[in-house]
Tab-separated table of C-alpha atoms in Angstrom:
chain	number	residue	atom	x	y	z
A	243	UNK	CA	-22.207	2.779	11.752
A	244	UNK	CA	-18.583	3.922	11.417
A	245	UNK	CA	-18.396	4.602	15.147
A	246	UNK	CA	-19.752	1.118	15.825
A	247	UNK	CA	-17.083	-0.369	13.536
A	248	UNK	CA	-14.293	1.465	15.390
A	249	UNK	CA	-15.698	0.402	18.760
A	250	UNK	CA	-15.874	-3.197	17.556
A	251	UNK	CA	-12.285	-3.007	16.319
A	252	UNK	CA	-11.084	-1.636	19.660
A	253	UNK	CA	-12.658	-4.577	21.455
A	254	UNK	CA	-11.429	-7.062	18.842
A	255	UNK	CA	-7.856	-5.751	18.774
A	256	UNK	CA	-7.646	-5.705	22.547
A	257	UNK	CA	-8.808	-9.322	22.599
A	258	UNK	CA	-6.748	-10.620	19.658
A	259	UNK	CA	-3.688	-8.428	20.144
A	260	UNK	CA	-0.986	-8.244	17.499
A	261	UNK	CA	-2.224	-11.283	15.522
A	262	UNK	CA	-5.488	-9.387	15.000
A	263	UNK	CA	-3.611	-6.397	13.545
A	264	UNK	CA	-1.571	-8.706	11.330
A	265	UNK	CA	-4.610	-10.579	9.984
A	266	UNK	CA	-6.694	-7.456	9.358
A	267	UNK	CA	-3.866	-5.625	7.604
A	268	UNK	CA	-3.058	-8.696	5.497
A	269	UNK	CA	-6.709	-8.758	4.450
A	270	UNK	CA	-6.589	-4.992	3.767
A	271	UNK	CA	-3.597	-5.470	1.501
A	272	UNK	CA	-4.962	-8.413	-0.477
A	273	UNK	CA	-8.419	-9.097	-1.848
A	274	UNK	CA	-10.498	-7.816	1.076
A	275	UNK	CA	-10.143	-4.025	1.207
A	276	UNK	CA	-10.657	-3.402	4.933
A	277	UNK	CA	-9.721	0.279	5.431
A	278	UNK	CA	-6.441	0.560	7.320
A	279	UNK	CA	-7.824	3.819	8.720
A	280	UNK	CA	-10.183	1.671	10.803
A	281	UNK	CA	-7.533	-0.781	12.003
A	282	UNK	CA	-4.304	1.029	12.890
A	283	UNK	CA	-5.587	4.157	14.722
A	284	UNK	CA	-7.538	2.072	17.298
A	285	UNK	CA	-4.380	0.003	17.823
A	286	UNK	CA	-2.433	3.246	18.299
A	287	UNK	CA	-4.964	4.320	20.902
A	288	UNK	CA	-4.551	0.999	22.733
A	289	UNK	CA	-0.798	1.622	22.688
A	290	UNK	CA	-1.341	4.999	24.365
A	291	UNK	CA	-3.261	3.150	27.098
A	292	UNK	CA	-0.412	0.704	27.629
A	293	UNK	CA	-2.263	-2.286	26.181
A	294	UNK	CA	0.072	-2.439	23.185
A	295	UNK	CA	3.463	-1.143	22.076
A	296	UNK	CA	3.303	1.565	19.395
A	297	UNK	CA	6.393	0.281	17.566
A	298	UNK	CA	5.075	-3.272	17.483
A	299	UNK	CA	1.750	-1.960	16.160
A	300	UNK	CA	3.610	-0.288	13.269
A	301	UNK	CA	5.860	-3.281	12.588
A	302	UNK	CA	3.078	-5.882	12.750
A	303	UNK	CA	0.768	-3.719	10.626
A	304	UNK	CA	3.500	-3.195	8.028
A	305	UNK	CA	4.332	-6.877	7.741
A	306	UNK	CA	0.653	-7.746	7.616
A	307	UNK	CA	0.465	-5.468	4.579
A	308	UNK	CA	3.486	-7.224	3.084
A	309	UNK	CA	1.969	-10.684	3.451
A	310	UNK	CA	-1.289	-9.537	1.885
A	311	UNK	CA	0.660	-7.954	-0.950
A	312	UNK	CA	2.562	-11.223	-1.439
A	313	UNK	CA	-0.730	-13.074	-1.947
A	314	UNK	CA	-1.719	-10.838	-4.869
A	315	UNK	CA	1.832	-10.778	-6.209
A	316	UNK	CA	2.321	-14.553	-6.334
A	317	UNK	CA	-1.177	-15.304	-7.611
A	318	UNK	CA	-0.628	-12.804	-10.441
A	319	UNK	CA	2.868	-14.150	-11.054
A	320	UNK	CA	1.698	-17.758	-11.380
A	321	UNK	CA	-1.752	-17.418	-12.910
A	322	UNK	CA	-2.226	-13.889	-14.153
A	323	UNK	CA	-0.117	-13.539	-17.292
A	324	UNK	CA	-1.550	-16.500	-19.241
A	325	UNK	CA	-5.073	-15.340	-18.386
A	326	UNK	CA	-4.337	-11.772	-19.521
A	327	UNK	CA	-2.828	-13.001	-22.788
A	328	UNK	CA	-5.757	-15.356	-23.410
A	329	UNK	CA	-8.674	-13.168	-22.342
A	330	UNK	CA	-7.231	-9.652	-22.438
A	331	UNK	CA	-8.572	-9.021	-25.934
A	332	UNK	CA	-12.095	-9.103	-24.521
A	333	UNK	CA	-11.294	-6.065	-22.328
A	334	UNK	CA	-9.185	-4.298	-24.989
A	335	UNK	CA	-5.795	-5.460	-23.666
A	336	UNK	CA	-3.856	-6.852	-26.594
A	337	UNK	CA	-0.626	-8.780	-26.182
A	338	UNK	CA	1.277	-5.731	-27.496
A	339	UNK	CA	-0.405	-3.418	-24.990
A	340	UNK	CA	0.323	-5.860	-22.196
A	341	UNK	CA	3.976	-5.953	-23.271
A	342	UNK	CA	4.103	-2.154	-22.968
A	343	UNK	CA	2.580	-2.361	-19.483
A	344	UNK	CA	5.193	-4.933	-18.505
A	345	UNK	CA	7.986	-2.745	-19.861
A	346	UNK	CA	6.686	0.304	-17.985
A	347	UNK	CA	6.455	-1.590	-14.715
A	348	UNK	CA	9.925	-3.060	-15.124
A	349	UNK	CA	11.292	0.466	-15.579
A	350	UNK	CA	9.181	2.237	-12.966
A	351	UNK	CA	8.009	-0.537	-10.656
A	352	UNK	CA	9.776	0.799	-7.570
A	353	UNK	CA	8.197	4.250	-7.557
A	354	UNK	CA	4.823	2.784	-8.600
A	355	UNK	CA	4.843	0.267	-5.741
A	356	UNK	CA	5.980	2.814	-3.151
A	357	UNK	CA	3.446	5.492	-4.106
A	358	UNK	CA	0.571	3.017	-4.427
A	359	UNK	CA	1.116	1.719	-0.889
A	360	UNK	CA	0.315	5.220	0.378
A	361	UNK	CA	-2.951	5.620	-1.524
A	362	UNK	CA	-6.407	4.123	-0.938
A	363	UNK	CA	-7.984	1.678	-3.390
A	364	UNK	CA	-4.787	1.161	-5.407
A	365	UNK	CA	-2.716	0.037	-2.414
A	366	UNK	CA	-4.192	-3.462	-2.505
A	367	UNK	CA	-4.210	-3.601	-6.331
A	368	UNK	CA	-0.623	-2.571	-7.119
A	369	UNK	CA	0.677	-6.061	-6.302
A	370	UNK	CA	-1.216	-7.450	-9.297
A	371	UNK	CA	0.707	-5.586	-12.057
A	372	UNK	CA	3.889	-6.162	-10.050
A	373	UNK	CA	3.316	-9.905	-10.228
A	374	UNK	CA	2.225	-9.791	-13.867
A	375	UNK	CA	5.395	-7.892	-14.800
A	376	UNK	CA	7.533	-10.277	-12.713
A	377	UNK	CA	8.969	-7.402	-10.725
A	378	UNK	CA	12.075	-8.344	-8.752
A	379	UNK	CA	10.788	-9.798	-5.475
A	380	UNK	CA	13.429	-8.115	-3.295
A	381	UNK	CA	12.665	-4.693	-4.756
A	382	UNK	CA	8.930	-5.320	-4.475
A	383	UNK	CA	9.411	-6.265	-0.824
A	384	UNK	CA	11.567	-3.240	0.019
A	385	UNK	CA	9.255	-0.671	-1.554
A	386	UNK	CA	6.139	-2.326	-0.163
A	387	UNK	CA	7.626	-2.205	3.335
A	388	UNK	CA	8.679	1.434	2.904
A	389	UNK	CA	5.278	2.604	1.670
A	390	UNK	CA	3.233	0.485	4.085
A	391	UNK	CA	5.530	1.400	6.977
A	392	UNK	CA	5.066	5.138	6.423
A	393	UNK	CA	1.280	4.837	6.186
A	394	UNK	CA	1.010	2.557	9.229
A	395	UNK	CA	3.226	4.945	11.202
A	396	UNK	CA	1.050	7.944	10.357
A	397	UNK	CA	-2.146	6.151	11.342
A	398	UNK	CA	-0.661	4.638	14.498
A	399	UNK	CA	0.559	8.001	15.819
A	400	UNK	CA	-2.803	9.601	14.998
A	401	UNK	CA	-4.497	7.020	17.200
A	402	UNK	CA	-1.791	7.340	19.859
A	403	UNK	CA	-2.041	11.103	20.292
A	404	UNK	CA	-5.721	11.676	19.597
A	405	UNK	CA	-7.005	8.840	21.733
A	406	UNK	CA	-10.464	7.350	21.477
A	407	UNK	CA	-12.161	10.435	20.001
A	408	UNK	CA	-13.540	8.710	16.932
A	409	UNK	CA	-14.566	11.903	15.148
A	410	UNK	CA	-11.061	13.334	15.464
A	411	UNK	CA	-9.471	10.061	14.355
A	412	UNK	CA	-11.585	10.087	11.200
A	413	UNK	CA	-10.907	13.798	10.644
A	414	UNK	CA	-7.133	13.552	11.003
A	415	UNK	CA	-6.954	10.312	9.019
A	416	UNK	CA	-8.602	12.147	6.122
A	417	UNK	CA	-6.210	15.078	6.539
A	418	UNK	CA	-3.266	12.668	6.595
A	419	UNK	CA	-4.539	11.104	3.387
A	420	UNK	CA	-4.694	14.517	1.715
A	421	UNK	CA	-1.130	15.190	2.861
A	422	UNK	CA	0.024	11.830	1.527
A	423	UNK	CA	-1.627	12.504	-1.849
A	424	UNK	CA	0.136	15.876	-2.086
A	425	UNK	CA	3.431	14.241	-1.093
A	426	UNK	CA	2.906	11.554	-3.747
A	427	UNK	CA	2.227	14.149	-6.465
A	428	UNK	CA	5.402	16.057	-5.531
A	429	UNK	CA	7.444	12.850	-5.445
A	430	UNK	CA	6.146	11.691	-8.836
A	431	UNK	CA	6.877	15.135	-10.320
A	432	UNK	CA	10.462	15.002	-9.041
A	433	UNK	CA	10.840	11.434	-10.292
A	434	UNK	CA	9.574	12.303	-13.786
A	435	UNK	CA	11.879	15.347	-13.931
A	436	UNK	CA	14.864	13.286	-12.818
A	437	UNK	CA	14.056	10.428	-15.182
A	438	UNK	CA	13.660	12.753	-18.187
A	439	UNK	CA	16.868	14.586	-17.286
A	440	UNK	CA	18.731	11.299	-17.032
A	441	UNK	CA	17.275	10.051	-20.333
A	442	UNK	CA	18.150	13.270	-22.195
A	443	UNK	CA	21.645	13.506	-20.785
A	444	UNK	CA	24.234	13.151	-23.588
A	445	UNK	CA	26.220	9.908	-23.470
């Protein structure tokens, strides 16, 4: 079934071109979690065949992610907070707890947004707390682009160098994900160390 999905995406992307990448990645980054591992590597393969440009694949995929992230961000910004305050008590989120979440995200929103864009499942959800906490839009944009750009680049080059071998694409995409998780853990550890050191520094 997975092989059939990749084959279908190859045909679809070749027919739709860059708009297809943009739409699918926007969907992946918003409320429809289409795995980016099934979208970008086939586009990278098409780039290796001369049907696409690898750099445009990365750029279009990254900005597709950004637009999808904007959808969740602005919906949460406009509608989310009143709903959380009104109905949060039914899922054990009091107004005080929500205030603490907002404070945390205002202090650590950049690293949270960047790391989340590299990880499955949470990458399309991180925009929701960002919008709820009214994270600065410019900072949200920058760190979303950085995280999404790195992940799209990894997947695009996997497809470019490995070609149409679907088993190898899946294998190396999983290995890349493991590497990204390890990188994220190291980065968070360094960030926590630096933040604690800065906080404990005498004034």
